[in-house]
Short mmCIF file of C-alpha atoms in Angstrom, two decimals:
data_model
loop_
_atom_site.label_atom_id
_atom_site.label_comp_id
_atom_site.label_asym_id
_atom_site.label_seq_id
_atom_site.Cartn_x
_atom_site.Cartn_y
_atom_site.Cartn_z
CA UNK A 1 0.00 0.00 0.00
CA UNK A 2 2.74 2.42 0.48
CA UNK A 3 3.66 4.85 -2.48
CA UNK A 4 7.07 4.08 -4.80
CA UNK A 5 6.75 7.14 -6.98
CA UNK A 6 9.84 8.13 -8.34
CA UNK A 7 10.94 12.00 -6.84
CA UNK A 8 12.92 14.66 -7.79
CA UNK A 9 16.75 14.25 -6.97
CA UNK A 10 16.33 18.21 -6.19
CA UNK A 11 20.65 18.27 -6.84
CA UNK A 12 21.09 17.03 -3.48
CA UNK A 13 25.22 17.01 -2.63
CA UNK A 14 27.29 16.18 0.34
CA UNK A 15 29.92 18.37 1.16
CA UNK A 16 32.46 15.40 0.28
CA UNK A 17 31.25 15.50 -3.30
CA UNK A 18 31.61 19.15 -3.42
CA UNK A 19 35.34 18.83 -2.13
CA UNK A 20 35.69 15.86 -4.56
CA UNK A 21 35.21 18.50 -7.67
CA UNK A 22 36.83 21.00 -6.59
CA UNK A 23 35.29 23.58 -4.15
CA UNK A 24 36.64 24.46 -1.04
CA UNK A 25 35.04 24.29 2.42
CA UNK A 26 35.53 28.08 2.38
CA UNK A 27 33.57 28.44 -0.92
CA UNK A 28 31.07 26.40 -0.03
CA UNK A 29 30.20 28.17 3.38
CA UNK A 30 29.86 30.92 0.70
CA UNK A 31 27.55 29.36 -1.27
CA UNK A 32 25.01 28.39 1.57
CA UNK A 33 21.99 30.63 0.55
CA UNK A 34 23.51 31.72 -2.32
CA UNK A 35 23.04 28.70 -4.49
CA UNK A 36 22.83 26.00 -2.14
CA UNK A 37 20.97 24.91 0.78
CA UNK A 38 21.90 23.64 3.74
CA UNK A 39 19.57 20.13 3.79
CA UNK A 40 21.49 18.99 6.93
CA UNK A 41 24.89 18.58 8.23
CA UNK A 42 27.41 17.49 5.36
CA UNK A 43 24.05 17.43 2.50
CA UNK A 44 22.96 20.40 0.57
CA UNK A 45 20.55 20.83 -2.40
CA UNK A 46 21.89 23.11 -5.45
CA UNK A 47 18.68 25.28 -5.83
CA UNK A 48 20.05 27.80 -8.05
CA UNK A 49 22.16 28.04 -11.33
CA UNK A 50 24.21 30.48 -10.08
CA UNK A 51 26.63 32.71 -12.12
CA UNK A 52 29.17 33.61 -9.69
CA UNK A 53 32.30 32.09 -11.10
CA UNK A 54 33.86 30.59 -8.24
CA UNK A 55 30.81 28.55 -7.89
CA UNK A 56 31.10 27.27 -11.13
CA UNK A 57 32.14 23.78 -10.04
CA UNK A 58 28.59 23.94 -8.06
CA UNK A 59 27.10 24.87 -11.23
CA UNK A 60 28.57 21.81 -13.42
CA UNK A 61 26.84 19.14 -10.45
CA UNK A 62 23.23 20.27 -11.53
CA UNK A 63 21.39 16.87 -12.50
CA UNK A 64 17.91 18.50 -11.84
CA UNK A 65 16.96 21.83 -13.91
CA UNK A 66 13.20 21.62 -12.85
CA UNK A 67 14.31 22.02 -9.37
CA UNK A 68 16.42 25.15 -10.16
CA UNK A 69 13.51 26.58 -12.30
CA UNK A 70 11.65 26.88 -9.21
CA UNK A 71 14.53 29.49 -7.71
CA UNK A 72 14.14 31.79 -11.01
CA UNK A 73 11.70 34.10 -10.40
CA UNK A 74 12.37 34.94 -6.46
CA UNK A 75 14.76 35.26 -4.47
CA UNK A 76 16.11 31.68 -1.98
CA UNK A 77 15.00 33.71 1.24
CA UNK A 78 11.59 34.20 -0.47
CA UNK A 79 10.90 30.84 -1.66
CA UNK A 80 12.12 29.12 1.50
CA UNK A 81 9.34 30.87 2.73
CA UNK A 82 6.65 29.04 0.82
CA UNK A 83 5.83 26.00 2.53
CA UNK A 84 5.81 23.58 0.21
CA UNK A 85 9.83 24.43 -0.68
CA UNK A 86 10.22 23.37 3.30
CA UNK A 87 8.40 20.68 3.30
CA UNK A 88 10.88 19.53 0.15
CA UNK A 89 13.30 20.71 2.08
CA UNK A 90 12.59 18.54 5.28
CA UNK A 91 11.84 16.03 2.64
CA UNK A 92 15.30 15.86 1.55
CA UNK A 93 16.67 15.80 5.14
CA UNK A 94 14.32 12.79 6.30
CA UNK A 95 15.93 10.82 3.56
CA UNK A 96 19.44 11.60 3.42
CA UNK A 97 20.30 12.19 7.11
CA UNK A 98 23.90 10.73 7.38
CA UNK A 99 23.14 9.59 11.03
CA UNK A 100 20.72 7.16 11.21
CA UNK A 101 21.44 4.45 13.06
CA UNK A 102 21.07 0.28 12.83
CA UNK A 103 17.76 -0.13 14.24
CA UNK A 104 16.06 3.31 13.72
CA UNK A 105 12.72 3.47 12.10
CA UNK A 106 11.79 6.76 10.86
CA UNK A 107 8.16 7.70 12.24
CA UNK A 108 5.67 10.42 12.41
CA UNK A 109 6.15 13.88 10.31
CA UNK A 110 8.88 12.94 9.06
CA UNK A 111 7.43 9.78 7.76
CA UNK A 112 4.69 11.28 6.52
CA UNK A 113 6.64 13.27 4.55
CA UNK A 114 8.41 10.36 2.71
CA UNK A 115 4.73 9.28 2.06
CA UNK A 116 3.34 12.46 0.79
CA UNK A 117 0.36 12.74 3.34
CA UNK A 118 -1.37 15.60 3.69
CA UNK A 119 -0.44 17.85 6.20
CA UNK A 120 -1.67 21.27 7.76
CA UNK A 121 0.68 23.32 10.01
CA UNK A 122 2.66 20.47 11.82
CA UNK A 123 6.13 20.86 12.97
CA UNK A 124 8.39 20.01 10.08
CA UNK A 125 11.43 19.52 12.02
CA UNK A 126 13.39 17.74 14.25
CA UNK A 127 13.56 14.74 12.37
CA UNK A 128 11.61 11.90 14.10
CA UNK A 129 12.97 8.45 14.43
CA UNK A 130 11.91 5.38 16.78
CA UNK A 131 14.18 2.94 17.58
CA UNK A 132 14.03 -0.66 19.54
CA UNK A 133 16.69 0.62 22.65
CA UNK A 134 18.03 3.90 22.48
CA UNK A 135 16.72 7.52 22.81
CA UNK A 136 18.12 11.44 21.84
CA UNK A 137 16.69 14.52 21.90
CA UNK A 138 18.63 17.34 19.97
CA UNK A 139 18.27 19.96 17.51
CA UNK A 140 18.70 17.62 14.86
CA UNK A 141 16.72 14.51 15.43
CA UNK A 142 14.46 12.69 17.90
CA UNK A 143 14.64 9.24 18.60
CA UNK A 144 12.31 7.77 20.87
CA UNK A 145 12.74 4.32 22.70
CA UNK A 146 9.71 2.32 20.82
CA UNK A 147 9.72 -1.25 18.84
CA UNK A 148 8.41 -0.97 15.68
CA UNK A 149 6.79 -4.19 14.17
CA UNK A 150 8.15 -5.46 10.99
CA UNK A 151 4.44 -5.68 9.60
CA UNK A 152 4.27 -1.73 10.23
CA UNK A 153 7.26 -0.69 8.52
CA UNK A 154 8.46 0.04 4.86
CA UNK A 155 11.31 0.79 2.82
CA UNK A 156 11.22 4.41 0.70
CA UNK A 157 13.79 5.59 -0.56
CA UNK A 158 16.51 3.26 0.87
CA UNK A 159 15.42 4.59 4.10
CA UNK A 160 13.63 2.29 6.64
CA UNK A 161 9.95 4.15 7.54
CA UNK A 162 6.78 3.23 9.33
CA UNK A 163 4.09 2.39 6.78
CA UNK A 164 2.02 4.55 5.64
CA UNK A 165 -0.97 3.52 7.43
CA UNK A 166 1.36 2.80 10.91
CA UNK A 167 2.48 6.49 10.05
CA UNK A 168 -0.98 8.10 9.75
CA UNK A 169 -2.20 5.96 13.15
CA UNK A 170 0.81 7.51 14.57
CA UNK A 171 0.23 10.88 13.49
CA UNK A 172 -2.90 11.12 15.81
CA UNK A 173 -0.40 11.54 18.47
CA UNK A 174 1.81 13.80 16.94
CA UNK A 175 -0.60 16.37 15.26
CA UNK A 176 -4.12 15.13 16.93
CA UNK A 177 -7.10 13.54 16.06
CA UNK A 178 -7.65 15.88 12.74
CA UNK A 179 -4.48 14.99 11.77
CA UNK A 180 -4.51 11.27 11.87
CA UNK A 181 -8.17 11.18 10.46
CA UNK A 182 -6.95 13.06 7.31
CA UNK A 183 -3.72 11.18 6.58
CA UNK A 184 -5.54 7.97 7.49
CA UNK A 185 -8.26 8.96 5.01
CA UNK A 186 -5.87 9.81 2.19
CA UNK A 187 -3.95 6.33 3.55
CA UNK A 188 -7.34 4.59 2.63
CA UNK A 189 -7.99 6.14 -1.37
CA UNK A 190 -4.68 5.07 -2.49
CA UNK A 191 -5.18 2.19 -0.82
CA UNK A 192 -8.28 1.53 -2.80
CA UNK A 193 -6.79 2.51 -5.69
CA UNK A 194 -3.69 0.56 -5.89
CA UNK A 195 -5.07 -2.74 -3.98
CA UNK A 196 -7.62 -3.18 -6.59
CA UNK A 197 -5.95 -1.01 -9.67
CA UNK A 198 -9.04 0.88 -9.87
CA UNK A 199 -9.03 4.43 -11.96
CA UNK A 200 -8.98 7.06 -10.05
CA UNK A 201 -12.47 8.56 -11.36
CA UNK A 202 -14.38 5.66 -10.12
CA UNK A 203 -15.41 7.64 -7.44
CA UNK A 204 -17.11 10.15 -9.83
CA UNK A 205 -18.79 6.82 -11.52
CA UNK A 206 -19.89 4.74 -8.28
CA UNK A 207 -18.55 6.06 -5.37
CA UNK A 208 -20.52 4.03 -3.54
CA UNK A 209 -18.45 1.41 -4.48
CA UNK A 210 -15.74 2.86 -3.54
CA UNK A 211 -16.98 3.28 -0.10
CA UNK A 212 -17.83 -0.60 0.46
CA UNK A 213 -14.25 -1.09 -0.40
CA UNK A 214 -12.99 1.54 1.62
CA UNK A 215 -14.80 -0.40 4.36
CA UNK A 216 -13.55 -3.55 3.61
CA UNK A 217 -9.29 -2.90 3.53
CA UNK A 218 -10.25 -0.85 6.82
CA UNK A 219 -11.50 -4.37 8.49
CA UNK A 220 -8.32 -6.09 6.21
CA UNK A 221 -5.54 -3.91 7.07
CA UNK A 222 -6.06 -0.66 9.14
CA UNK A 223 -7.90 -1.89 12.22
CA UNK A 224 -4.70 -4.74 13.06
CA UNK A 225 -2.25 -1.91 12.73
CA UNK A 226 -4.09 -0.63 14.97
CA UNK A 227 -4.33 -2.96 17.71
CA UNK A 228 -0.36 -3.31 17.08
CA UNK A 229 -0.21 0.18 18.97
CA UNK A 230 1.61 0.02 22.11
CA UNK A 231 -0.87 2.72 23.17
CA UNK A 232 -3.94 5.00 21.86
CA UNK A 233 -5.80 1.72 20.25
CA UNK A 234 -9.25 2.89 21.34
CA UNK A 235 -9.08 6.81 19.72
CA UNK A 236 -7.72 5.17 16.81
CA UNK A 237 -10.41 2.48 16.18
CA UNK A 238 -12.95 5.12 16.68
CA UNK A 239 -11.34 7.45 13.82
CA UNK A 240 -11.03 4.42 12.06
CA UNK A 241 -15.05 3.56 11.90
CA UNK A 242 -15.65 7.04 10.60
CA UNK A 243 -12.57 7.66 7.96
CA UNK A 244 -13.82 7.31 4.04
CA UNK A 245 -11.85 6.79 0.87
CA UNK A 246 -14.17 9.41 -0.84
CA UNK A 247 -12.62 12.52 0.68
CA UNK A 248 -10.13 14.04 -2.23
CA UNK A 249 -8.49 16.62 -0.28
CA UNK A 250 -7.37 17.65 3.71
CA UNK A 251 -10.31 20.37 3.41
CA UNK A 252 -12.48 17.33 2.72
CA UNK A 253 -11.48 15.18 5.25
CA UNK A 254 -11.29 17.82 7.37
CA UNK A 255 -14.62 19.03 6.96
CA UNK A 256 -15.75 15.18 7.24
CA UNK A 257 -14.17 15.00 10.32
CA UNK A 258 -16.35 18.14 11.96
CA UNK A 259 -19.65 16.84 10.72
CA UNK A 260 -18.55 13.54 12.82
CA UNK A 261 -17.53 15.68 15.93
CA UNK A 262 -21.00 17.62 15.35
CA UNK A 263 -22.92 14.11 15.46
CA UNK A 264 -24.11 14.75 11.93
CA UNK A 265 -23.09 11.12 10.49
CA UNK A 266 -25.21 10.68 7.34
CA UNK A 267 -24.05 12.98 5.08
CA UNK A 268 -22.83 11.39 1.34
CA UNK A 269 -19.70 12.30 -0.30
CA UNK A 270 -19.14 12.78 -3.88
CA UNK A 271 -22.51 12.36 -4.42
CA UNK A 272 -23.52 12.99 -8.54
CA UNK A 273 -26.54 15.10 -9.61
CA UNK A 274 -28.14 15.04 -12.81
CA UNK A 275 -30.60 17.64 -14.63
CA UNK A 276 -32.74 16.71 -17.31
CA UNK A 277 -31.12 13.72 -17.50
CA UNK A 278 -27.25 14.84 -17.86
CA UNK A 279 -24.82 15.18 -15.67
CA UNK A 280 -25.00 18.82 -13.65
CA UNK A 281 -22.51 18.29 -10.61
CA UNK A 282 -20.72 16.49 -7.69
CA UNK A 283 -21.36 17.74 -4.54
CA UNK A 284 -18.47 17.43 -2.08
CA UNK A 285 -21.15 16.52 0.43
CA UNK A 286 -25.21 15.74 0.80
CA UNK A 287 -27.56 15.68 3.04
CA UNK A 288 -29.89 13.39 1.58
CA UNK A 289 -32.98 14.07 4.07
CA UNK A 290 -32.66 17.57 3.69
CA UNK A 291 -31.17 18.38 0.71
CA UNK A 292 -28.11 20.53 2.20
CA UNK A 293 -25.46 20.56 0.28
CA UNK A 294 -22.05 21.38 1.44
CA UNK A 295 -19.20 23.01 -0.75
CA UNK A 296 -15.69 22.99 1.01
CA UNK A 297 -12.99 25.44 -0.18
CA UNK A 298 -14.12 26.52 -3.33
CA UNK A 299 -11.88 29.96 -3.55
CA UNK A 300 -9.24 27.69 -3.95
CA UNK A 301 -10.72 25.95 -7.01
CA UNK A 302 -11.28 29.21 -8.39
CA UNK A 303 -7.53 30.43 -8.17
CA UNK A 304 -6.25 27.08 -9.32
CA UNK A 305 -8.65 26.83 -12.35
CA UNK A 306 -9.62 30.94 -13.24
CA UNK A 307 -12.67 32.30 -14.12
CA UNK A 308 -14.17 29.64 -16.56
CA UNK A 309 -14.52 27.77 -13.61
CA UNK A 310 -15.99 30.10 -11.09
CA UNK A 311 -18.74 30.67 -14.13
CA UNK A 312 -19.42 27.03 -14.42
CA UNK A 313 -19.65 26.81 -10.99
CA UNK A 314 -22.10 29.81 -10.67
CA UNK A 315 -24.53 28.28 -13.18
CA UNK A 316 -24.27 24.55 -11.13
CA UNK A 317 -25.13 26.31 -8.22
CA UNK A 318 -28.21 28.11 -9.68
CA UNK A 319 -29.34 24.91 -11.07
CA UNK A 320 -28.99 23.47 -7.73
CA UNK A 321 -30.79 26.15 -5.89
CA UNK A 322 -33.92 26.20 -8.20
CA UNK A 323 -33.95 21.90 -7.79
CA UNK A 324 -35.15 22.54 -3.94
CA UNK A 325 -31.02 22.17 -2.60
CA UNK A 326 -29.56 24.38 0.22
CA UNK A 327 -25.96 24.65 -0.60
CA UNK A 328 -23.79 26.09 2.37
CA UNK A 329 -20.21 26.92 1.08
CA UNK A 330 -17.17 26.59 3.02
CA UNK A 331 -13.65 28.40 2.32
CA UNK A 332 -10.31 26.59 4.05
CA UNK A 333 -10.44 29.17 7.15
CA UNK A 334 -13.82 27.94 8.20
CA UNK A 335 -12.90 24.09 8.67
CA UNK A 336 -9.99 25.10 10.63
CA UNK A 337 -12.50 25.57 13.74
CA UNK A 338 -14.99 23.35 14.26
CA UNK A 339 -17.32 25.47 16.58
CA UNK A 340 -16.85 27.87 13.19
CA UNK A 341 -17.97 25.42 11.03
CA UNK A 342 -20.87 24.15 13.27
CA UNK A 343 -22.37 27.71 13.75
CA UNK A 344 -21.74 28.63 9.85
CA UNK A 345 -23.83 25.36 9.21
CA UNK A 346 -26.11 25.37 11.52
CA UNK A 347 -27.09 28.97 10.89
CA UNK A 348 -27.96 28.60 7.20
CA UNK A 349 -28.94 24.76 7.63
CA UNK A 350 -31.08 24.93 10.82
CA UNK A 351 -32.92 21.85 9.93
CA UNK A 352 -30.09 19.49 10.23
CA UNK A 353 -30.37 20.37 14.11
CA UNK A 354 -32.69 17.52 14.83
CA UNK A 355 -30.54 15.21 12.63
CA UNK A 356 -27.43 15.05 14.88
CA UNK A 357 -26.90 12.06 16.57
CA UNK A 358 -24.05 10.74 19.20
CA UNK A 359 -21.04 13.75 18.33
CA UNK A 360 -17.53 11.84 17.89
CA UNK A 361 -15.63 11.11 21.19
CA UNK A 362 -11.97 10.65 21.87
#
């Protein structure tokens, strides 16, 4: 189940390589923010073609131009910034740490990030490692004294990891509840996907289908990874009878995950809605009994896809409005908070008041 996608090499050096062709450990102090990075002690990632020519040796190493593309138009400081750079970055570190030791599993975030979960503001560093006997705590790695079984680890990269679904299970600890329920949700869709080499549209054609199977690797393969926890098995069964394989994003999931807390338990996902016979829409979520319809994070559709969309979009939701549905929209900064979302959809969906049933616990 765990992802073997091949990744960017992102011009990752050591500093021995660097010596090896020719520049010195003087030059490349220099060159730290210049045109490399600092990945971690002794590693460093050549994120621009720089020009300077005493870091033309540096220059002649670069494998991986769309990496350096990424540097052109701003400045290293400024992209750095951008969160999805770090995360590379921390990326990069998690798999070539020169430290690791015999025995050491790496775990939580920084497994995650080896499996490409989805992830909302969660510590991105120290690097996180357990290990059978021995414990550190420094600047530059945690290693906590835990036994990993074999049938919850995986090999990415060369580098020995908890599996994906061990890692989202695990990440309930680090990051919380919301946390693990979203990585264990995404866990579940590839799951489905490459267990049973289904497209990836089959939840636009059936997706309740795709549900039942969800269901079924749960029971298969999520719930005895589960009871393999040394601690926290109850919260994570309970997450693990509400997590779906229909979610397609963290605002999804996330937004799944409130309706749970809220005790509203019976709303569909990716649920299709034809006019006139023809396909109209998908709604992200439905309320079957009372025809609310939830739309999470649209703004972001809009900026990702431009204004053809946001008109499409405009006349679906017209068409929706004048076939009896409620439609209650929902940008990222609303799912953040679930007491927000709650009083946003309570206040323009009253009616689903007397449909909430026993609200999530853990």
């Amino acid at each position: 189940m765990d992802d073997h996608r091949e990744q960017q090499t992102c011009n990752v050096v050591t500093s021995q390589t660097l010596r090896a062709a020719g520049v010195t450990s003087v030059e490349i102090s220099r060159a730290v923010d210049c045109c490399l990075i600092r990945v971690c002690r002794g590693v460093y990632s050549i994120a621009v073609a720089c020009t300077v020519p005493r870091h033309a040796r540096i220059h002649e190493l670069i494998t991986d131009t769309a990496w350096t593309e990424q540097f052109q138009d701003s400045s290293m400081a400024e992209r750095i910034e951008d969160r999805a750079i770090r995360a590379k970055l921390a990326r990069l570190e998690v798999m070539h740490y020169p430290h690791y030791r015999r025995g050491d599993v790496v775990s939580g975030v920084s497994a995650a990030l080896l499996h490409d979960l989805p992830m909302f503001d969660l510590p991105l560093s120290p690097l996180t490692v357990m290990h059978p006997t021995a414990s550190t705590l420094s600047p530059a790695i945690r290693r906590f004294r835990r036994a990993v079984p074999s049938a919850d680890r995986a090999i990415l990269s060369d580098v020995e990891v908890t599996s994906s679904i061990r890692t989202s299970l695990d990440l309930i600890e680090y990051g919380g509840p919301v946390a693990g329920f979203a990585a264990l949700e995404a866990t579940l869709r590839r799951g489905v996907h490459q267990r049973y080499g289904l497209k990836k549209r089959l939840g636009f054609a059936n997706p309740r289908v795709l549900a039942d199977i969800g269901r079924n690797l749960v029971a298969q393969d999520f719930a005895p990874a589960a009871l393999r926890l040394a601690r926290g098995r109850r919260r994570a069964l309970t997450l693990l009878e509400h997590i779906s394989p229909l979610s397609e994003s963290y605002a999804e999931s996330r937004s799944s995950f409130n309706l749970h807390l809220l005790g509203l338990h019976d709303f569909d996902q990716q649920w299709n809605v034809a006019h006139d016979g023809d396909f109209l829409t998908r709604l992200d979520f439905l309320h079957r009994q009372t025809m609310t319809a939830l739309a999470v994070d649209g703004s972001g559709k809009y900026e990702e896809f431009g204004r053809s969309r946001l008109k499409r979009e405009s006349y679906q939701h017209n068409m929706l409005l004048t076939m009896g549905y409620k439609v209650v929209h929902f940008a990222f900064r609303d799912i953040l908070n679930p007491q927000v979302f709650g009083a946003k959809l309570f206040q323009q969906a009253p009616e689903l008041l007397k449909f909430r049933g026993k609200p999530l616990r853990l």
